[in-house]
Amino acid sequence: MTAVARSQHRVALVGRLRSFGDASALRWMGPAGLQTMAYAALADQVDDRRVALGGAPRLVLLEAGNDVETVVTLLAALAGGHPVIVTAPGESRLVDAWDPDVVARGPRLEARRAGTAHALHPDLALLLSTSGSTGSPKLVRLSTHNLDCNAGQIVDALSLRPDDVAATTLPLQYCYGLSVLLSHLSVGASVLLTDLSVVDACFWDAFRESGGTTLAGVPYTFDLLDAVGFAAMDLPRLRLLTQAGGRMEPAAVRRWAELGKQRGFELAVMYGQTEATARMATLPTHLAASNPSSIGVAVRGGHFSLARVDGVAAGVGELVYEGGNVMMGYASSTADLAEGPGPSTLPTGDLARFTPDGLVEIVGRLSRLAKVCGLRIDLDRVEADLAADGHPAHVMDGGDRLLVALAGSDGSAADDVLRDVSERYAVPRASVVVATVDEVPRTGSGKVDRPALRDRLLAQSVERRAAGDVPVRDESAVGVAVDEVRRLYAELLDRPDATDGDSFVSLRGDSLSYVEMSVRLEGLLGTLPPSWHVRAIADLAATHGAPPAQLARSRRTPGWLRWRVLETSVVLRGLAIALIVLTHAGVLEVRGGAHVLLAVAGYAFARFQLSGAERSDRVAHLLESITRIALPSAVWIGVIVLIDDRFSWWNAALMTSVGGGTGHIQWRYWFVEALVHLLAGLTVMLCVPALDRLERARPFAVPLGLAVAGLVFRFGLVGVGSHHVNGRAAMVLWLFALGWAMARADARWQRWLLTAYVAVVVPGFFGDPMRELAVAAGLLTLLWVHSLRVPAFAVPVLVPLASASLFIYLVHFEVMGRVGYSLLGAAVSLLTGYIAWRGASPIVEPVARRVGGQVRRILS
């Protein structure tokens, strides 16, 4: 047989190799250390091998390794229009099944005939196993367009750039591993070729020496990373971890995202199938911690929809993908190699739903529905429920039984799991098989080999006893810590309904309650992670809780003898309000504290108000915060209006800038008014769906853009009014937006950019160099220093001051006007503000929550 006439279209990324010139394309560790191959040299080798493969298209079977020869042969086949089956070494079954014209092993090309024995479609470029394993008789047919399209989509989704260096942590016959190679080569980036495992110290030596920036893995890879102490590794250029190849537990996604924030890298959760060339969706990195169960949104040019499935919950359907990266179709025999492309839609076989924000969540698998004793059971749901109970397991359909393999268990939990599964899903105990496995079988791509695991459980014929003594679960130290943490949340947030799955943000805590909560939690659990406020109570306690005996010993040690670690924003709030009061009292002369507090408010806004998964949550949370600030302020200033004719109702309405206040006294509460106006404006912004989506997609660029836009007021390009200019909301927009951007600045270059912004914008703002120096020092401390060590004896002073800062600001003018502008007057003001905060909170908090609840109902 002869080949069908070939299309002139070739894989574009291969044709661009030479354009990258002397840039490093491939790196590997040789006997003499790190070796490199430039793009120009790679292009030369590809051309030579393309000539060796011949001019007429032939079917090539490539036994792939993570080495230079594999890459050269693969690219040569793609450049010459030779469809290539990529498989693991030693797969003689595929040679027999597909009768390739050429078998490539390393640098050797074993020609089995001069031409081809097959009719080959002109657009056919690549054939891969559907599972990434090596023995599947069915292959996925991928076209030249599929490869170029998905490489571009991945480059776009991950913002890959020429200075990136990726390591081959996955085999190249696996679509995910192959896409790492092709996407990086398409932008002139470099690839470290290695077949070492991530548990091998030599892998990390090579990764560091080559300047590795991106690392790809399946969930099992991340388990291995945990095992080798990845969190403590020094990887100075690492900027991105990508995860695909199966669902990773939400708790693990959140944990890795938080580790990335601490260490300066990002986590990109991705979703794909071989049938879509590689990847179909990516979760924006800034949403990983807040949406750990989501796969995100479709890659550029792709589109998701839901197909109706009978018998599933409302809003759930089979996920269907459409895009240019969808395969030509399957090949079950050589006759299929001549077939043209099929539909550009791909039913994924996954059950999914859309969140109100347009993110996709996978909730199950069509083929993962078992029918036991007449009951339809979602096996993925069973796995998720067991994992939530602390029992990682793999659940399979055993025909008339449920098969549950407990991973890494010593067997003591088997009875508990048997009873729990039986009772929760109304399945007779005799129809549930629970077994422990020391080592879970896996495919070559690292996925769990469920068929092999199923066969093992059936062969063992494990039958747990249906009744009898059940081991009593150990009430561990962590369990006690969970109860204590939950009680603390209930007390400080006035939320007796708090559950183990709630977080500080989900319980609608904000910056006013954040200070006391963080300090009390630190005393209970020890040093807190940066994103503790978005972590579930159970997760926080399980990860950071100390055993009760240890806590008791710690509490017996005199606290004032130790140092404590407080978040920088907490320290700045306490110091700033103290300096404001002492400066107004004439005791000190350190001005600028209120403007630092505006940046701290922007920082808190990003951490709390923008942590909601849904737009309605964000807007409701914002209005709750506005209520917590505006209500007590309006009431207090309203009382002052009644007794002091220097004030007007414009002041009580927090509209002095509208009412035209011209006296210094009338502008005493400018800070509160400016903060409320800024939050109100941002509330309106987030009510617009497009702007809400923009902020989620560009979490650093949006506040940076606002900070830059605010400069038109800062430098007087647009007038804001003639009196008390530096206290008007528009004039201090740049400060609030700067604090917001600081909270979103995860990368070092972003922090340096904001440092430059401070250096340019702060000088000249007040016309007072000392005041500007104080503001700049506060801003840069907030930007660069996450936490500060303070003497333990100072904590009982700093924390109440920071917590009550709003109320101290409100009352201190009136208190000192009666007690005196002195150190005594300042002390009494601080104490009075603290008492006012304690007294007003039980009244203000229910009102704020009611406002938030009404807004949620309206927007839902």
GROMACS .gro file of C-alpha atoms in nm, residues 88 112 138 194 199 408 475 482 506 509 557 568 624 736 739 820 859:
model
   17
   88ALA     CA    1   0.777   0.271   2.630
  112ARG     CA    2   1.115  -0.290   0.832
  138LYS     CA    3  -0.656   0.140   2.112
  194THR     CA    4   1.631   1.294   3.299
  199VAL     CA    5   1.304   1.083   4.527
  408GLY     CA    6  -0.085   0.298   5.378
  475GLU     CA    7  -0.922   1.061   7.054
  482VAL     CA    8  -1.006   2.073   6.671
  506SER     CA    9  -1.625   3.140   5.552
  509GLY     CA   10  -1.437   3.720   5.989
  557THR     CA   11   0.637   2.837   8.084
  568THR     CA   12   0.343   4.248   6.035
  624GLU     CA   13  -2.056   4.347   5.621
  736PHE     CA   14  -0.528   5.153   4.956
  739GLY     CA   15  -0.175   4.765   5.017
  820GLY     CA   16  -0.617   6.667   7.847
  859LEU     CA   17  -2.760   3.813   4.462
   0.00000   0.00000   0.00000
